[in-house]
């Protein structure tokens, strides 16, 4: 719970009263490698603080090919925000790529305590804005940068990830084939 509070306070400083309120809403859980936090076609109901581990957000095209949209590396907030706020079925699954420790909470409960609470509203807004900025940054990188530059950015943003997850996940995240990834890695090690 200590890391959850640190994460919240690093996003927006919170009063002791709000910290106590928020801490009471989150419960500890674990996601084993391969387990889903939310699946495609489900209605998302929870968010979680990822205390340890790596989670991928991905979708599957009509031919059944998976595409990694993003990685969540601890510390981070996970959950299908689009499904939560739209009340629609989820389109982007979230799956643990490593064993993970999480603190999860009902989004409905967070919405209820947010009403009239400036601190929690501000925290929610800042988390949503950071997520929006991260998504836009990734979209621009995919459209404007070559695979080598995207690879370097990924290494900076997710230090050591290559040692923790299969390379085909990294290739998918970069929008390239595993063969292209091998080529990039070889040229980088020369």
PDB file of C-alpha atoms in Angstrom:
ATOM      1  CA  UNK A   1       0.000   0.000   0.000  1.00  0.00           C
ATOM      2  CA  UNK A   2       2.930   2.320   0.668  1.00  0.00           C
ATOM      3  CA  UNK A   3       3.915   2.337  -3.024  1.00  0.00           C
ATOM      4  CA  UNK A   4       0.322   3.118  -4.038  1.00  0.00           C
ATOM      5  CA  UNK A   5       0.254   6.146  -1.739  1.00  0.00           C
ATOM      6  CA  UNK A   6       3.663   7.300  -3.028  1.00  0.00           C
ATOM      7  CA  UNK A   7       2.398   6.982  -6.603  1.00  0.00           C
ATOM      8  CA  UNK A   8      -0.724   9.022  -5.878  1.00  0.00           C
ATOM      9  CA  UNK A   9       1.254  11.683  -4.011  1.00  0.00           C
ATOM     10  CA  UNK A  10       3.793  11.937  -6.830  1.00  0.00           C
ATOM     11  CA  UNK A  11       0.902  12.566  -9.224  1.00  0.00           C
ATOM     12  CA  UNK A  12      -0.996  14.988  -6.966  1.00  0.00           C
ATOM     13  CA  UNK A  13      -0.217  15.681  -3.298  1.00  0.00           C
ATOM     14  CA  UNK A  14      -3.145  14.375  -1.233  1.00  0.00           C
ATOM     15  CA  UNK A  15      -4.360  15.168   2.266  1.00  0.00           C
ATOM     16  CA  UNK A  16      -4.214  12.468   4.955  1.00  0.00           C
ATOM     17  CA  UNK A  17      -8.017  12.266   4.871  1.00  0.00           C
ATOM     18  CA  UNK A  18      -8.068  11.509   1.132  1.00  0.00           C
ATOM     19  CA  UNK A  19      -5.148   9.088   1.437  1.00  0.00           C
ATOM     20  CA  UNK A  20      -7.063   7.190   4.101  1.00  0.00           C
ATOM     21  CA  UNK A  21     -10.223   7.194   1.975  1.00  0.00           C
ATOM     22  CA  UNK A  22      -8.390   5.968  -1.140  1.00  0.00           C
ATOM     23  CA  UNK A  23      -6.386   3.365   0.785  1.00  0.00           C
ATOM     24  CA  UNK A  24      -9.621   1.858   2.062  1.00  0.00           C
ATOM     25  CA  UNK A  25     -10.874   1.308  -1.487  1.00  0.00           C
ATOM     26  CA  UNK A  26      -7.884  -0.621  -2.851  1.00  0.00           C
ATOM     27  CA  UNK A  27      -7.291  -4.298  -2.100  1.00  0.00           C
ATOM     28  CA  UNK A  28      -4.158  -6.299  -2.757  1.00  0.00           C
ATOM     29  CA  UNK A  29      -4.177  -8.966  -5.455  1.00  0.00           C
ATOM     30  CA  UNK A  30      -1.774 -10.768  -7.748  1.00  0.00           C
ATOM     31  CA  UNK A  31      -1.810 -11.407 -11.456  1.00  0.00           C
ATOM     32  CA  UNK A  32       0.164 -14.454 -12.460  1.00  0.00           C
ATOM     33  CA  UNK A  33       2.061 -14.396 -15.745  1.00  0.00           C
ATOM     34  CA  UNK A  34      -0.487 -14.925 -18.532  1.00  0.00           C
ATOM     35  CA  UNK A  35      -3.496 -13.861 -16.434  1.00  0.00           C
ATOM     36  CA  UNK A  36      -5.802 -11.122 -17.709  1.00  0.00           C
ATOM     37  CA  UNK A  37      -6.727  -7.996 -15.813  1.00  0.00           C
ATOM     38  CA  UNK A  38      -9.469  -7.325 -18.365  1.00  0.00           C
ATOM     39  CA  UNK A  39     -10.444  -9.284 -21.478  1.00  0.00           C
ATOM     40  CA  UNK A  40     -11.797  -8.153 -24.820  1.00  0.00           C
ATOM     41  CA  UNK A  41     -15.601  -8.187 -24.864  1.00  0.00           C
ATOM     42  CA  UNK A  42     -15.945  -7.721 -21.106  1.00  0.00           C
ATOM     43  CA  UNK A  43     -17.211  -4.670 -19.301  1.00  0.00           C
ATOM     44  CA  UNK A  44     -14.351  -3.220 -17.286  1.00  0.00           C
ATOM     45  CA  UNK A  45     -15.258  -2.633 -13.658  1.00  0.00           C
ATOM     46  CA  UNK A  46     -11.936  -2.068 -11.894  1.00  0.00           C
ATOM     47  CA  UNK A  47      -8.724  -0.155 -12.094  1.00  0.00           C
ATOM     48  CA  UNK A  48      -5.506  -1.186 -10.413  1.00  0.00           C
ATOM     49  CA  UNK A  49      -2.184   0.143  -9.319  1.00  0.00           C
ATOM     50  CA  UNK A  50       0.549  -2.055 -10.779  1.00  0.00           C
ATOM     51  CA  UNK A  51       3.061  -2.315  -7.937  1.00  0.00           C
ATOM     52  CA  UNK A  52       5.389  -4.837  -9.589  1.00  0.00           C
ATOM     53  CA  UNK A  53       5.539  -6.482 -12.992  1.00  0.00           C
ATOM     54  CA  UNK A  54       4.669  -5.803 -16.613  1.00  0.00           C
ATOM     55  CA  UNK A  55       1.239  -5.845 -18.261  1.00  0.00           C
ATOM     56  CA  UNK A  56       0.543  -5.497 -21.954  1.00  0.00           C
ATOM     57  CA  UNK A  57      -2.507  -3.885 -23.560  1.00  0.00           C
ATOM     58  CA  UNK A  58      -3.240  -5.529 -26.891  1.00  0.00           C
ATOM     59  CA  UNK A  59      -5.892  -6.138 -29.510  1.00  0.00           C
ATOM     60  CA  UNK A  60      -6.467  -8.872 -32.056  1.00  0.00           C
ATOM     61  CA  UNK A  61      -7.276  -8.082 -35.695  1.00  0.00           C
ATOM     62  CA  UNK A  62      -9.804  -9.941 -37.870  1.00  0.00           C
ATOM     63  CA  UNK A  63      -7.134 -12.425 -38.972  1.00  0.00           C
ATOM     64  CA  UNK A  64      -6.362 -13.287 -35.336  1.00  0.00           C
ATOM     65  CA  UNK A  65      -3.025 -11.453 -35.199  1.00  0.00           C
ATOM     66  CA  UNK A  66      -2.192  -9.764 -31.895  1.00  0.00           C
ATOM     67  CA  UNK A  67      -0.833  -6.219 -31.698  1.00  0.00           C
ATOM     68  CA  UNK A  68       0.661  -4.851 -28.502  1.00  0.00           C
ATOM     69  CA  UNK A  69      -0.649  -1.331 -28.043  1.00  0.00           C
ATOM     70  CA  UNK A  70       1.338  -0.498 -24.926  1.00  0.00           C
ATOM     71  CA  UNK A  71       3.166  -1.905 -21.957  1.00  0.00           C
ATOM     72  CA  UNK A  72       2.461  -0.953 -18.376  1.00  0.00           C
ATOM     73  CA  UNK A  73       5.531  -1.258 -16.200  1.00  0.00           C
ATOM     74  CA  UNK A  74       5.359  -0.748 -12.455  1.00  0.00           C
ATOM     75  CA  UNK A  75       4.565   1.681 -10.978  1.00  0.00           C
ATOM     76  CA  UNK A  76       1.538   2.397 -13.146  1.00  0.00           C
ATOM     77  CA  UNK A  77      -2.248   2.444 -13.284  1.00  0.00           C
ATOM     78  CA  UNK A  78      -3.880  -0.319 -15.337  1.00  0.00           C
ATOM     79  CA  UNK A  79      -7.459  -0.801 -16.471  1.00  0.00           C
ATOM     80  CA  UNK A  80      -9.567  -0.243 -19.534  1.00  0.00           C
ATOM     81  CA  UNK A  81     -10.302   3.432 -19.072  1.00  0.00           C
ATOM     82  CA  UNK A  82     -12.292   3.633 -22.322  1.00  0.00           C
ATOM     83  CA  UNK A  83     -14.596   0.824 -21.214  1.00  0.00           C
ATOM     84  CA  UNK A  84     -14.883   2.231 -17.694  1.00  0.00           C
ATOM     85  CA  UNK A  85     -15.992   5.706 -18.748  1.00  0.00           C
ATOM     86  CA  UNK A  86     -18.051   4.692 -21.794  1.00  0.00           C
ATOM     87  CA  UNK A  87     -19.746   1.732 -20.073  1.00  0.00           C
ATOM     88  CA  UNK A  88     -19.108  -0.184 -23.323  1.00  0.00           C
ATOM     89  CA  UNK A  89     -17.438  -3.553 -23.751  1.00  0.00           C
ATOM     90  CA  UNK A  90     -13.662  -3.511 -23.699  1.00  0.00           C
ATOM     91  CA  UNK A  91     -11.753  -3.654 -27.007  1.00  0.00           C
ATOM     92  CA  UNK A  92      -8.191  -3.821 -25.691  1.00  0.00           C
ATOM     93  CA  UNK A  93      -7.233  -6.728 -23.431  1.00  0.00           C
ATOM     94  CA  UNK A  94      -4.716  -6.341 -20.620  1.00  0.00           C
ATOM     95  CA  UNK A  95      -2.576  -9.366 -19.780  1.00  0.00           C
ATOM     96  CA  UNK A  96       0.276  -9.920 -17.315  1.00  0.00           C
ATOM     97  CA  UNK A  97       3.576 -10.658 -19.060  1.00  0.00           C
ATOM     98  CA  UNK A  98       5.258 -11.318 -15.704  1.00  0.00           C
ATOM     99  CA  UNK A  99       3.947 -12.134 -12.262  1.00  0.00           C
ATOM    100  CA  UNK A 100       2.441  -8.898 -10.951  1.00  0.00           C
ATOM    101  CA  UNK A 101       1.419  -7.434  -7.625  1.00  0.00           C
ATOM    102  CA  UNK A 102      -1.527  -5.086  -7.899  1.00  0.00           C
ATOM    103  CA  UNK A 103      -3.873  -3.023  -5.744  1.00  0.00           C
ATOM    104  CA  UNK A 104      -7.324  -2.970  -7.338  1.00  0.00           C
ATOM    105  CA  UNK A 105     -10.440  -0.922  -6.732  1.00  0.00           C
ATOM    106  CA  UNK A 106     -13.965  -0.646  -8.067  1.00  0.00           C
ATOM    107  CA  UNK A 107     -14.153   2.209 -10.558  1.00  0.00           C
ATOM    108  CA  UNK A 108     -17.769   2.799  -9.531  1.00  0.00           C
ATOM    109  CA  UNK A 109     -16.660   3.341  -5.916  1.00  0.00           C
ATOM    110  CA  UNK A 110     -13.951   5.762  -7.039  1.00  0.00           C
ATOM    111  CA  UNK A 111     -16.536   7.672  -9.071  1.00  0.00           C
ATOM    112  CA  UNK A 112     -18.815   7.899  -6.040  1.00  0.00           C
ATOM    113  CA  UNK A 113     -16.149   9.285  -3.694  1.00  0.00           C
ATOM    114  CA  UNK A 114     -14.933  11.645  -6.421  1.00  0.00           C
ATOM    115  CA  UNK A 115     -18.181  13.574  -6.440  1.00  0.00           C
ATOM    116  CA  UNK A 116     -17.511  16.798  -4.617  1.00  0.00           C
ATOM    117  CA  UNK A 117     -13.943  15.824  -3.712  1.00  0.00           C
ATOM    118  CA  UNK A 118     -11.549  18.178  -5.476  1.00  0.00           C
ATOM    119  CA  UNK A 119      -8.421  16.176  -4.594  1.00  0.00           C
ATOM    120  CA  UNK A 120      -9.689  12.876  -5.989  1.00  0.00           C
ATOM    121  CA  UNK A 121     -11.112  14.572  -9.082  1.00  0.00           C
ATOM    122  CA  UNK A 122      -7.745  16.234  -9.679  1.00  0.00           C
ATOM    123  CA  UNK A 123      -5.914  12.921  -9.186  1.00  0.00           C
ATOM    124  CA  UNK A 124      -8.233  11.214 -11.685  1.00  0.00           C
ATOM    125  CA  UNK A 125      -7.773  14.042 -14.186  1.00  0.00           C
ATOM    126  CA  UNK A 126      -3.987  13.975 -13.909  1.00  0.00           C
ATOM    127  CA  UNK A 127      -3.849  10.181 -14.375  1.00  0.00           C
ATOM    128  CA  UNK A 128      -6.164  10.443 -17.405  1.00  0.00           C
ATOM    129  CA  UNK A 129      -4.128  13.313 -18.885  1.00  0.00           C
ATOM    130  CA  UNK A 130      -0.859  11.417 -18.433  1.00  0.00           C
ATOM    131  CA  UNK A 131      -2.391   8.386 -20.119  1.00  0.00           C
ATOM    132  CA  UNK A 132      -3.642  10.550 -23.000  1.00  0.00           C
ATOM    133  CA  UNK A 133      -0.203  12.136 -23.466  1.00  0.00           C
ATOM    134  CA  UNK A 134       1.494   8.744 -23.415  1.00  0.00           C
ATOM    135  CA  UNK A 135      -0.893   7.378 -26.053  1.00  0.00           C
ATOM    136  CA  UNK A 136      -0.439  10.385 -28.311  1.00  0.00           C
ATOM    137  CA  UNK A 137       3.342  10.170 -27.975  1.00  0.00           C
ATOM    138  CA  UNK A 138       3.280   6.490 -28.995  1.00  0.00           C
ATOM    139  CA  UNK A 139       0.979   7.199 -31.955  1.00  0.00           C
ATOM    140  CA  UNK A 140       3.304   9.940 -33.211  1.00  0.00           C
ATOM    141  CA  UNK A 141       6.361   7.727 -32.784  1.00  0.00           C
ATOM    142  CA  UNK A 142       4.706   4.951 -34.794  1.00  0.00           C
ATOM    143  CA  UNK A 143       3.800   7.379 -37.585  1.00  0.00           C
ATOM    144  CA  UNK A 144       6.927   9.509 -37.703  1.00  0.00           C
ATOM    145  CA  UNK A 145       9.939   7.524 -36.499  1.00  0.00           C
ATOM    146  CA  UNK A 146      11.743   4.561 -37.965  1.00  0.00           C
ATOM    147  CA  UNK A 147      11.987   1.274 -36.091  1.00  0.00           C
ATOM    148  CA  UNK A 148      15.532   1.978 -34.829  1.00  0.00           C
ATOM    149  CA  UNK A 149      14.436   5.188 -33.109  1.00  0.00           C
ATOM    150  CA  UNK A 150      11.315   3.542 -31.669  1.00  0.00           C
ATOM    151  CA  UNK A 151      13.517   0.772 -30.292  1.00  0.00           C
ATOM    152  CA  UNK A 152      15.806   3.271 -28.530  1.00  0.00           C
ATOM    153  CA  UNK A 153      12.809   5.079 -27.040  1.00  0.00           C
ATOM    154  CA  UNK A 154      11.374   1.784 -25.810  1.00  0.00           C
ATOM    155  CA  UNK A 155      14.686   0.945 -24.132  1.00  0.00           C
ATOM    156  CA  UNK A 156      14.651   4.303 -22.324  1.00  0.00           C
ATOM    157  CA  UNK A 157      11.012   4.052 -21.266  1.00  0.00           C
ATOM    158  CA  UNK A 158      11.145   0.393 -20.204  1.00  0.00           C
ATOM    159  CA  UNK A 159      14.695  -0.310 -18.986  1.00  0.00           C
ATOM    160  CA  UNK A 160      15.481  -4.015 -18.909  1.00  0.00           C
ATOM    161  CA  UNK A 161      12.163  -5.081 -20.451  1.00  0.00           C
ATOM    162  CA  UNK A 162      13.957  -7.104 -23.113  1.00  0.00           C
ATOM    163  CA  UNK A 163      15.294  -9.422 -20.437  1.00  0.00           C
ATOM    164  CA  UNK A 164      11.870  -9.976 -18.892  1.00  0.00           C
ATOM    165  CA  UNK A 165       9.438 -10.623 -21.736  1.00  0.00           C
ATOM    166  CA  UNK A 166       9.499 -12.542 -25.045  1.00  0.00           C
ATOM    167  CA  UNK A 167      10.996 -10.683 -27.990  1.00  0.00           C
ATOM    168  CA  UNK A 168       7.903 -11.158 -30.171  1.00  0.00           C
ATOM    169  CA  UNK A 169       5.993  -8.929 -27.727  1.00  0.00           C
ATOM    170  CA  UNK A 170       8.603  -6.210 -28.154  1.00  0.00           C
ATOM    171  CA  UNK A 171       8.490  -6.570 -31.953  1.00  0.00           C
ATOM    172  CA  UNK A 172       4.700  -6.257 -31.896  1.00  0.00           C
ATOM    173  CA  UNK A 173       4.900  -3.166 -29.688  1.00  0.00           C
ATOM    174  CA  UNK A 174       7.364  -1.591 -32.143  1.00  0.00           C
ATOM    175  CA  UNK A 175       5.210  -2.514 -35.144  1.00  0.00           C
ATOM    176  CA  UNK A 176       7.908  -4.695 -36.719  1.00  0.00           C
ATOM    177  CA  UNK A 177       8.595  -8.383 -37.260  1.00  0.00           C
ATOM    178  CA  UNK A 178      10.762 -10.411 -34.875  1.00  0.00           C
ATOM    179  CA  UNK A 179      13.317 -10.693 -37.700  1.00  0.00           C
ATOM    180  CA  UNK A 180      13.503  -6.897 -37.987  1.00  0.00           C
ATOM    181  CA  UNK A 181      13.934  -6.670 -34.214  1.00  0.00           C
ATOM    182  CA  UNK A 182      16.851  -9.128 -34.336  1.00  0.00           C
ATOM    183  CA  UNK A 183      18.472  -7.041 -37.049  1.00  0.00           C
ATOM    184  CA  UNK A 184      18.080  -3.828 -35.035  1.00  0.00           C
ATOM    185  CA  UNK A 185      19.475  -5.471 -31.899  1.00  0.00           C
ATOM    186  CA  UNK A 186      22.485  -6.783 -33.835  1.00  0.00           C
ATOM    187  CA  UNK A 187      23.317  -3.366 -35.291  1.00  0.00           C
ATOM    188  CA  UNK A 188      22.982  -1.796 -31.833  1.00  0.00           C
ATOM    189  CA  UNK A 189      25.411  -4.276 -30.277  1.00  0.00           C
ATOM    190  CA  UNK A 190      28.139  -3.657 -32.884  1.00  0.00           C
TER     191      UNK A 190
END
